[in-house]
Short mmCIF file of C-alpha atoms and ligand atoms in Angstrom, two decimals:
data_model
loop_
_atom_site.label_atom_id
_atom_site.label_comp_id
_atom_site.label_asym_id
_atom_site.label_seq_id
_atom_site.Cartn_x
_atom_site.Cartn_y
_atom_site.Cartn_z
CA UNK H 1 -56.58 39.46 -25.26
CA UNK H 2 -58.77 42.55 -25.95
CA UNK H 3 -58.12 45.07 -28.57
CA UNK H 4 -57.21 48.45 -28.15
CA UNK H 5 -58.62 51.33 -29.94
CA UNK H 6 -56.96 54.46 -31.14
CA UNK H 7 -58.22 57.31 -29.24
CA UNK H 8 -58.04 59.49 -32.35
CA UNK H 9 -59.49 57.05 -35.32
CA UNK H 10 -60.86 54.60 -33.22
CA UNK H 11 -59.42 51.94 -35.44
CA UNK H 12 -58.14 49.09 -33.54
CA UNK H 13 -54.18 49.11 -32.40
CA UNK H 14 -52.64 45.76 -31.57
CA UNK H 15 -49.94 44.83 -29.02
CA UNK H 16 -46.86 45.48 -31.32
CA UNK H 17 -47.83 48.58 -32.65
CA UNK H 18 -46.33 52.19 -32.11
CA UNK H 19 -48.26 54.23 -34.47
CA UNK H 20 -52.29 53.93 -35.43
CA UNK H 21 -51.58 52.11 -38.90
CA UNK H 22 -55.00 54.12 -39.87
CA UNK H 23 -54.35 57.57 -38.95
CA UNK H 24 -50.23 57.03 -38.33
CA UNK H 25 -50.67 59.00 -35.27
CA UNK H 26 -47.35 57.72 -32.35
CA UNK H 27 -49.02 55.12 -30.42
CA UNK H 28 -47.75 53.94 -26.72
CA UNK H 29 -49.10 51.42 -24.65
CA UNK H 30 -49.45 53.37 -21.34
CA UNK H 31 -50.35 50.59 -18.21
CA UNK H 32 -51.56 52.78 -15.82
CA UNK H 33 -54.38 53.39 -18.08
CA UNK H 34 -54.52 50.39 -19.48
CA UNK H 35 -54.85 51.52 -22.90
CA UNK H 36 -52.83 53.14 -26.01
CA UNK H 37 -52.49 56.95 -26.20
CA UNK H 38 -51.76 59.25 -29.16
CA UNK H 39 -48.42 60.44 -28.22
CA UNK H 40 -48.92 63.24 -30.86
CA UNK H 41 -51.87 64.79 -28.74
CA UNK H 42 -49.30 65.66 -26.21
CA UNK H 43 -47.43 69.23 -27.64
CA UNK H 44 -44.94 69.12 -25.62
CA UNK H 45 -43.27 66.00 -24.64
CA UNK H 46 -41.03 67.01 -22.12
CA UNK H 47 -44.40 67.81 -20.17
CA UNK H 48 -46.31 64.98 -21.15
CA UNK H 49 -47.26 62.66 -18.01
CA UNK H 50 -45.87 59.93 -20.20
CA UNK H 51 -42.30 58.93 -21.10
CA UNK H 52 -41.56 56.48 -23.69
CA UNK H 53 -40.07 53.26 -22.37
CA UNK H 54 -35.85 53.34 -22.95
CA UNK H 55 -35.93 50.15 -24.77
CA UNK H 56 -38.66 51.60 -27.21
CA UNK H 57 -34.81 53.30 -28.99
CA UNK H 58 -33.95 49.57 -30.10
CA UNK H 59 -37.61 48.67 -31.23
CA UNK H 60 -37.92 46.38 -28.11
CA UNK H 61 -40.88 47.87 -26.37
CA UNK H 62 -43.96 49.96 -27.16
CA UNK H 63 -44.82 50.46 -23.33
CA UNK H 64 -45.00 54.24 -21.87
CA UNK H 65 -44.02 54.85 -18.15
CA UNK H 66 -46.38 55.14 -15.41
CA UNK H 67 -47.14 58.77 -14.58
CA UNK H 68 -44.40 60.00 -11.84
CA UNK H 69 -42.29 56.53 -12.54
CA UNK H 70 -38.53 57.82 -12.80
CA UNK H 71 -37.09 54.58 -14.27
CA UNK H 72 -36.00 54.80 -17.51
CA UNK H 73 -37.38 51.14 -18.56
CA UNK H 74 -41.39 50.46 -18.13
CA UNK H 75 -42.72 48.23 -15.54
CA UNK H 76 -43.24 45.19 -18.34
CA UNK H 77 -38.90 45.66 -19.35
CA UNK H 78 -38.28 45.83 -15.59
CA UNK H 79 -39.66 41.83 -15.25
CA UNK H 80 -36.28 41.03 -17.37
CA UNK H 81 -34.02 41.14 -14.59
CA UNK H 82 -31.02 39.20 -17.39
CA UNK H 83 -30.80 40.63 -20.76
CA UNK H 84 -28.60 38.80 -23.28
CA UNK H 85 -25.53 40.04 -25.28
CA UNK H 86 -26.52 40.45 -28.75
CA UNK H 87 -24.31 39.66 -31.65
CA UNK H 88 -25.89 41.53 -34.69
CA UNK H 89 -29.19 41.69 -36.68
CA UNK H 90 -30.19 37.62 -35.65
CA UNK H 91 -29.91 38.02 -31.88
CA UNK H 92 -31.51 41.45 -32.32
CA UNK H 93 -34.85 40.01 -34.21
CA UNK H 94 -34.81 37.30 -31.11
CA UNK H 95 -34.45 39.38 -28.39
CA UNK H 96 -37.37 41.21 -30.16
CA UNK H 97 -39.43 38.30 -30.60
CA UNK H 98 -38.82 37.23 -27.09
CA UNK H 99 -39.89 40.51 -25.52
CA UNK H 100 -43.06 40.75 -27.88
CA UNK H 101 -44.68 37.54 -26.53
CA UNK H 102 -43.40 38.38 -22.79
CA UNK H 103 -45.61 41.38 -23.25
CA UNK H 104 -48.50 39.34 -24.54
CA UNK H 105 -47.84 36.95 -21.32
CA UNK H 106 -47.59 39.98 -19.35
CA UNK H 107 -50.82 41.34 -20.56
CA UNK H 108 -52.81 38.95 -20.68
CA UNK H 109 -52.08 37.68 -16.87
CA UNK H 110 -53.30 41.11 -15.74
CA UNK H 111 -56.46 41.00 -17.91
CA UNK H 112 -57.09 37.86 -16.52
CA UNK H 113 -56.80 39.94 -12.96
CA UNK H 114 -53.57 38.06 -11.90
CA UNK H 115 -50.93 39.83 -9.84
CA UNK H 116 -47.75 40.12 -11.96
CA UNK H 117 -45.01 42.67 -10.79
CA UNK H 118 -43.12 42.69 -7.79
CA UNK H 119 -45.32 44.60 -5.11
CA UNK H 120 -48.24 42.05 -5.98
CA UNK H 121 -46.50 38.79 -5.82
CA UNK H 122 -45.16 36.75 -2.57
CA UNK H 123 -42.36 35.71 -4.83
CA UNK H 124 -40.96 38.60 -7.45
CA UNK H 125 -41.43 37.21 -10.77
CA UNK H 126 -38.41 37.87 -13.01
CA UNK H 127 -37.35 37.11 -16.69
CA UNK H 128 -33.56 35.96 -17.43
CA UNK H 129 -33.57 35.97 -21.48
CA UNK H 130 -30.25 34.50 -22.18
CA UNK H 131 -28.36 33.15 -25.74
CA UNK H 132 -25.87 30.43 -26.07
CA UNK H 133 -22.47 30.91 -25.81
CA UNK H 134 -19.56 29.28 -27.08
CA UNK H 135 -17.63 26.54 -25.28
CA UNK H 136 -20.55 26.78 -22.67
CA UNK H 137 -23.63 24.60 -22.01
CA UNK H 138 -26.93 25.31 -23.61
CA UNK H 139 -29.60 27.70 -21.44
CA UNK H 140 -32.14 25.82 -20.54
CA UNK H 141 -35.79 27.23 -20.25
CA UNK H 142 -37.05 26.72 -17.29
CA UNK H 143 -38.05 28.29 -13.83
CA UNK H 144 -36.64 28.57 -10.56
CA UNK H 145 -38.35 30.93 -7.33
CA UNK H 146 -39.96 33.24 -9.60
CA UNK H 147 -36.97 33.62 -12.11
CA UNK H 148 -37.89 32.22 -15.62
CA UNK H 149 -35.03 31.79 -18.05
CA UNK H 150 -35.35 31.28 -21.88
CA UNK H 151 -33.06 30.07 -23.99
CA UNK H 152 -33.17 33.31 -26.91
CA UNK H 153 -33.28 30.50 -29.83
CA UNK H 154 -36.73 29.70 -28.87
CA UNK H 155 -37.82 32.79 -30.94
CA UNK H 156 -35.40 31.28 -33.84
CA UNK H 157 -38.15 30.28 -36.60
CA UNK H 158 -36.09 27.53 -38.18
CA UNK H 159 -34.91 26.14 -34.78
CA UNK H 160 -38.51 26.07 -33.60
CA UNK H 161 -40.04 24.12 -36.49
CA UNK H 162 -37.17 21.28 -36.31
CA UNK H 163 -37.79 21.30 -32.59
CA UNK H 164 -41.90 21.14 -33.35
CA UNK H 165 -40.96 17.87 -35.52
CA UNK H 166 -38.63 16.50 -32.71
CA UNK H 167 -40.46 16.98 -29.79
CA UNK H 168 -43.89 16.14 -31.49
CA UNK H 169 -45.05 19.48 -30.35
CA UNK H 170 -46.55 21.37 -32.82
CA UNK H 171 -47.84 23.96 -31.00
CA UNK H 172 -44.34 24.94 -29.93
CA UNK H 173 -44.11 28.64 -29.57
CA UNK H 174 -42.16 31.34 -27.34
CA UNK H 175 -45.07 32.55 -26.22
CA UNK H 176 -46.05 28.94 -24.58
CA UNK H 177 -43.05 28.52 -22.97
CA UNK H 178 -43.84 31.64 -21.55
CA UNK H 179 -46.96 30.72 -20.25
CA UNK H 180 -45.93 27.19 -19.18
CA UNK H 181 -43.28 28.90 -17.23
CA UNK H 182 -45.52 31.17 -15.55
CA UNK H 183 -47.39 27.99 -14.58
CA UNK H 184 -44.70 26.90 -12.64
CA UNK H 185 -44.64 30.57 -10.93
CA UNK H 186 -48.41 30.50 -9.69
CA UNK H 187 -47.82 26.79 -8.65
CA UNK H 188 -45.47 28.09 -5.99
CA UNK H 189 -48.01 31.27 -5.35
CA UNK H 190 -50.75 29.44 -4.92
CA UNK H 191 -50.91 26.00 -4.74
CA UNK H 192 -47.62 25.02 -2.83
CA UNK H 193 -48.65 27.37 0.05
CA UNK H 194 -52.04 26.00 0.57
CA UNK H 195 -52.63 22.34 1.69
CA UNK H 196 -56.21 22.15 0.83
CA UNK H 197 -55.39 22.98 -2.92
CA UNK H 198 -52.31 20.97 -2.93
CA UNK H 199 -54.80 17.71 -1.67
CA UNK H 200 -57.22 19.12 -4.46
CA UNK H 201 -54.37 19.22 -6.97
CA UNK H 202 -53.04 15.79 -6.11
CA UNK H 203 -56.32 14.47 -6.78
CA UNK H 204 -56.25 15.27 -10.25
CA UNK H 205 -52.71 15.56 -11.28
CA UNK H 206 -50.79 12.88 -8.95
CA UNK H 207 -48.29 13.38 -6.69
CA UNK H 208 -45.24 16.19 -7.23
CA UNK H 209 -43.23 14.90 -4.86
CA UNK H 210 -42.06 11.96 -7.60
CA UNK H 211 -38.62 12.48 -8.34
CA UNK H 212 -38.69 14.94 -10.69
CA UNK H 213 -35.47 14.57 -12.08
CA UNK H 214 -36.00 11.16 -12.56
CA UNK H 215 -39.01 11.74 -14.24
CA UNK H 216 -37.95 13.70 -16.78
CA UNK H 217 -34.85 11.83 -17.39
CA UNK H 218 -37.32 9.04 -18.01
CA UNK H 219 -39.29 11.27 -19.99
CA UNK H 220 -36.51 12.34 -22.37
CA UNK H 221 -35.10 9.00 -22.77
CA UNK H 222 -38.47 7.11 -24.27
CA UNK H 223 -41.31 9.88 -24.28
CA UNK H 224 -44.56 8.06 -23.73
CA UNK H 225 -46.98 7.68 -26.70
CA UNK H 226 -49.32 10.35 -26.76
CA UNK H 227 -51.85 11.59 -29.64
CA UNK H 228 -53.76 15.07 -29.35
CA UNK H 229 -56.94 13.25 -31.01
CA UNK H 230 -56.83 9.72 -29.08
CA UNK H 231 -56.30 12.06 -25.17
CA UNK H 232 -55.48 10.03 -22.62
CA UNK H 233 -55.79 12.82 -19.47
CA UNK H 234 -52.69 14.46 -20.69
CA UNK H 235 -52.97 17.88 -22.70
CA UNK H 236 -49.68 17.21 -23.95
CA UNK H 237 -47.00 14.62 -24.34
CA UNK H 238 -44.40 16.59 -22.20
CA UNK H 239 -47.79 16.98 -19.66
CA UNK H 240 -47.44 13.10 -18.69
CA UNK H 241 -43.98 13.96 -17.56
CA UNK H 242 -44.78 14.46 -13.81
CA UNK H 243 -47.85 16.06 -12.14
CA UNK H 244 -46.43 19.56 -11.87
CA UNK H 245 -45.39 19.37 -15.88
CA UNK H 246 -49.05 18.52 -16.20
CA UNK H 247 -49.68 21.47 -14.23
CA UNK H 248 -47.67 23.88 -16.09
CA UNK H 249 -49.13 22.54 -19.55
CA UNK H 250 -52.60 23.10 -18.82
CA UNK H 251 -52.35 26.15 -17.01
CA UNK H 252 -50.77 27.58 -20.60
CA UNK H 253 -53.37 25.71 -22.33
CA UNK H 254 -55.85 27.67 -19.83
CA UNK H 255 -54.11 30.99 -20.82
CA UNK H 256 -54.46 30.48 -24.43
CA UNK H 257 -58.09 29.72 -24.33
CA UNK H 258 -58.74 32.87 -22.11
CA UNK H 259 -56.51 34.99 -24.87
CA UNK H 260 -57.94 33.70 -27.65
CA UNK H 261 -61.98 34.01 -26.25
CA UNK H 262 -60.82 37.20 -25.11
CA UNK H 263 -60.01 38.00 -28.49
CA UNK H 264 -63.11 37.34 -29.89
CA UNK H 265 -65.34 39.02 -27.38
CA UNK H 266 -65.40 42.65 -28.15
CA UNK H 267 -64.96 44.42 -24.93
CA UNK H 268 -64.48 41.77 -22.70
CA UNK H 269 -61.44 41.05 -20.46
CA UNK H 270 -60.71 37.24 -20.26
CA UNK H 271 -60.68 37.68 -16.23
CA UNK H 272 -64.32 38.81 -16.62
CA UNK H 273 -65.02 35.66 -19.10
CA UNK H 274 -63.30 33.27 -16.96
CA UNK H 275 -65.24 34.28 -13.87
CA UNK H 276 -69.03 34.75 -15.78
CA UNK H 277 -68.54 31.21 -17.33
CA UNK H 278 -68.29 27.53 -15.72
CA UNK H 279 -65.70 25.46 -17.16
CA UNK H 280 -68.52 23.64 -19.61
CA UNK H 281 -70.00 27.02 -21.14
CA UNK H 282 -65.81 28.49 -21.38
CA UNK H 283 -65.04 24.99 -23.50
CA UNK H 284 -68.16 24.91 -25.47
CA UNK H 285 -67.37 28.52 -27.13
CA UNK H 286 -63.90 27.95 -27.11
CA UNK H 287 -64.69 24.68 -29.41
CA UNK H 288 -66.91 26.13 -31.76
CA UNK H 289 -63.99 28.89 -32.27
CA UNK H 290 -61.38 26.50 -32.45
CA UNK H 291 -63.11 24.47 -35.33
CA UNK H 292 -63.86 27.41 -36.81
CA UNK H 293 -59.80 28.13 -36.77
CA UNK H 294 -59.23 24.54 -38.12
CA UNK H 295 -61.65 25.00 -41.30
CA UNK H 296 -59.39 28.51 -42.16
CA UNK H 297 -56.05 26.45 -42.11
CA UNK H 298 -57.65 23.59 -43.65
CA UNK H 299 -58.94 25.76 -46.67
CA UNK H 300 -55.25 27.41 -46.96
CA UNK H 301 -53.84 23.90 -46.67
CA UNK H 302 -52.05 24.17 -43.00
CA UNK H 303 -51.81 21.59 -40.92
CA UNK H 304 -55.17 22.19 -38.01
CA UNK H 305 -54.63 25.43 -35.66
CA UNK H 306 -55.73 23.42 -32.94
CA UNK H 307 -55.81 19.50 -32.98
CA UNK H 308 -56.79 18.93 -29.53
CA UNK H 309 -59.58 16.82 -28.39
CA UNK H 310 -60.79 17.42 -24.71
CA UNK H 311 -61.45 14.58 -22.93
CA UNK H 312 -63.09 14.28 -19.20
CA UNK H 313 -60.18 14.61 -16.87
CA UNK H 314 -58.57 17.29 -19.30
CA UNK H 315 -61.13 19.18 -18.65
CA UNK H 316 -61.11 18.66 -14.99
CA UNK H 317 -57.67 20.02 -14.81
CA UNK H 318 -58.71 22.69 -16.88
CA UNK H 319 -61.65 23.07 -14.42
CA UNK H 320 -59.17 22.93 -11.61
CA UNK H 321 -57.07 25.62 -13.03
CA UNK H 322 -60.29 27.96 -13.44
CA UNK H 323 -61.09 27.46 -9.50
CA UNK H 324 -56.79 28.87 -8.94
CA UNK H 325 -57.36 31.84 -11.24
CA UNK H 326 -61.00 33.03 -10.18
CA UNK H 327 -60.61 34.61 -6.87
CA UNK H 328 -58.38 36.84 -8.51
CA UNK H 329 -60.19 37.46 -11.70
CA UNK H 330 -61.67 40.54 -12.79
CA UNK H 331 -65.22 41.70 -12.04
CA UNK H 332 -66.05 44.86 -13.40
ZN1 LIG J 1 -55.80 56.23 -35.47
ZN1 LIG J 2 -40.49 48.63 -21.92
ZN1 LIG J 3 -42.06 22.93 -16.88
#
């Protein structure tokens, strides 16, 4: 995702901060600009154009409202249609890790160009961020006609590593859950409601309309074998599931390339990388960075940032997934 500047130092301000941590001026993220503004420039705030986000009081959110918006909760808070019952400090630093790498899903889907909040989607993509409860079944993660639910423990660090070990996933994160999730959103948008992609998509991923139930009973009960560095077509174990699990895998392993390249490239959106560079030239810098990555961990003594190797019909799907995104990706 791209950086954001300071408007006063010109330092760079990143996606969880509310001040400049060179020049401690207030910091908000305001998305009708699509940038962070010095909330100190403005003398009076009651007349400032922007309002500070109502869940910016518990930490939650560094987003400013839209000029003329008379919600009290910015348009990113607004996706989380569910918000959980929190318990004390835990659930609080959960809830806060959730809504951190929502935003980073958020914000990255519109740099990429995508349409993300209600008046741009077919479907109304919503967030249900739920905990546990006692006597009651766990919350599953998972998505259902635009709503995505997440179980709150996914942002529990000690939960997540055991669950890394169990599930042989070791990039496990909140954040691609998120993006998985969202997968299964722009599946419906986009793929579902066109037969000539769906043909296209079968071609590559198999057919969807296996019982999917069954599948991932199957799945559960005796996961296949799958290693990152021996790929078999799969960008994940979980991806061999059933073709629209494969889907939703390496559309969030699509996502995280375009952050991370985004990242990289000063003053370049990922929707303007994705649509300058075929699917060959994306991977090729995207490799080079992502050995580079493995060569920092290695000299720390961490386990590889990313042991993936690519292998021909990986990168077909990821090709595929490149063809979905670029008619709506930025060209500025
Ligand atoms: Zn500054
Ligand atoms: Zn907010
Ligand atoms: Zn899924």
């Amino acid at each position: 995702m791209q950086t954001f500047h300071c408007d006063t130092c010109h330092q760079p301000v990143y996606l969880r901060n509310n001040w400049c941590t060179h020049c401690a001026a207030p910091m908000g993220f305001a998305p009708d600009q699509w940038a962070f503004v010095n909330l100190a420039a403005t003398t009076a705030p009651e007349s400032s154009p922007h309002r500070l986000c109502a869940n910016s009081a518990q930490g939650l959110c560094n987003w400013l409202l839209p000029e003329g918006d008379t919600h009290d909760r910015c348009p990113c808070c607004l996706l989380t249609e569910i918000w959980p019952v929190l318990d004390g400090p835990q659930s609080s630093a959960h809830l806060f890790g959730v809504e951190l790498a929502k935003r980073r899903l958020i914000m990255s889907l519109k740099e990429l160009g995508l349409p993300v909040f209600p008046q741009e989607t077919r479907v109304p993509l919503r967030f249900a961020i739920l905990a546990d409860l006692p006597g009651q079944a766990s919350v599953k993660t998972g998505h259902a006609q635009g709503l995505i639910t997440l179980n709150m423990k996914e942002a529990d660090p000690t939960r997540r590593m055991a669950e890394q070990q169990r599930f042989a996933e070791p990039q496990r994160t909140v954040l691609g859950h998120l993006r998985h999730e969202s997968g299964h959103f722009y599946w419906d948008e986009w793929v579902a409601t066109d037969p000539s992609t769906q043909e296209n998509f079968r071609a590559l991923f198999g057919d969807e309309r296996a019982d999917y139930a069954q599948a991932l009973q199957s799945h559960h009960a005796s996961p296949q074998r799958w290693d990152p560095l021996q790929p078999n077509g799969f960008i994940s174990s979980y991806a061999q599931s059933h073709p629209w699990e494969d889907w939703a895998e390496t559309w969030a392993h699509f996502l995280l390339m375009a952050d991370a390249l985004s990242e990289v490239s000063p003053d370049r959106l990922s929707g303007e990388l994705v649509r300058a560079s075929p699917i060959d030239a994306l991977l090729d810098t995207w490799v080079d960075l992502s050995v580079q990555s493995n060569a920092i961990n290695r000299s720390i003594g961490l386990p590889d940032a990313y042991p993936f190797v690519l292998d021909d019909l990986i990168r077909a799907k990821l090709d595929f997934v490149r063809s979905i995104v670029l008619p709506q990706a930025w060209a500025r």
